[in-house]
């Protein structure tokens, strides 16, 4: 199976679906991460905090945009290695991008057609009013996927191709059933418990934006722990499917068949993250 992730910023792939990707990598799936912007201006902790010191390190305060971007790319490359992402492609657009850009849609479409993924993962486009770069990234990603599906050998010299499923990640809604939220909820969970240590280690690489150490453990304990509660496992990542699914029969998952309702809630506090992965 081939999976492509399309996210706005360097760390988004790891925070949203790093555990899921690690499990797919372990199964032998091929993963390409497409990052739309360079991330040079967001979460600039390392640089902002240095300037606040009485005697700042001049090597840090003198860093220009190229240095900052190079450092972010090195952090992402190390995180991608830990997760098992086969290839990282960065388009290096400005990270405050908040409007749909036709050229960027073309670039996305070309990369989608080149890799021909079975599945694409992107942010849930959750706020169409405030110009949120994650929503803009997903609007462009959806359009890029659709544009790639119009490529023809006659006109573009490319084979016909379409993505089979798109998963939106990171919708902060974790009701365990359909009725409580009028249907808007994450409907697919991946159990990342076996690889949670790799997600911690991958997040530990993002030192320049202070995603390492306690923040990594807090985010995974709280968000992936809450997703785990909803999923009936220790740690999980949550997704919404974009396309409906068609089955030969009504589906029931292996997890649902095997879950024990008595111990279901005990499962999600089994691993003491901070004790097992100290920082
Ligand atoms: Zn982001």
mmCIF file of N, CA, C and O and ligand atoms in Angstrom, residues 8-9 12 42-43 134, ligand 1:
data_model
loop_
_atom_site.group_PDB
_atom_site.id
_atom_site.type_symbol
_atom_site.label_atom_id
_atom_site.label_comp_id
_atom_site.label_asym_id
_atom_site.label_seq_id
_atom_site.Cartn_x
_atom_site.Cartn_y
_atom_site.Cartn_z
ATOM 1 N N UNK A 8 0.481 21.177 6.119
ATOM 2 C CA UNK A 8 0.974 22.550 5.958
ATOM 3 C C UNK A 8 2.417 22.700 6.427
ATOM 4 O O UNK A 8 3.239 23.297 5.737
ATOM 5 N N UNK A 9 2.735 22.170 7.612
ATOM 6 C CA UNK A 9 4.003 22.521 8.277
ATOM 7 C C UNK A 9 4.865 21.282 8.564
ATOM 8 O O UNK A 9 4.348 20.162 8.607
ATOM 9 N N UNK A 12 3.602 18.756 11.373
ATOM 10 C CA UNK A 12 2.190 18.329 11.353
ATOM 11 C C UNK A 12 2.011 16.830 11.076
ATOM 12 O O UNK A 12 1.139 16.178 11.650
ATOM 13 N N UNK A 42 6.900 29.875 12.079
ATOM 14 C CA UNK A 42 5.981 29.426 13.131
ATOM 15 C C UNK A 42 6.732 28.639 14.206
ATOM 16 O O UNK A 42 7.725 27.996 13.928
ATOM 17 N N UNK A 43 6.228 28.699 15.404
ATOM 18 C CA UNK A 43 6.842 28.022 16.559
ATOM 19 C C UNK A 43 8.349 28.295 16.608
ATOM 20 O O UNK A 43 9.166 27.378 16.640
ATOM 21 N N UNK A 134 -3.784 25.361 8.002
ATOM 22 C CA UNK A 134 -4.061 23.918 7.897
ATOM 23 C C UNK A 134 -5.281 23.661 7.026
ATOM 24 O O UNK A 134 -5.308 22.724 6.228
HETATM 25 ZN ZN1 LIG B 1 0.851 23.117 11.515
#
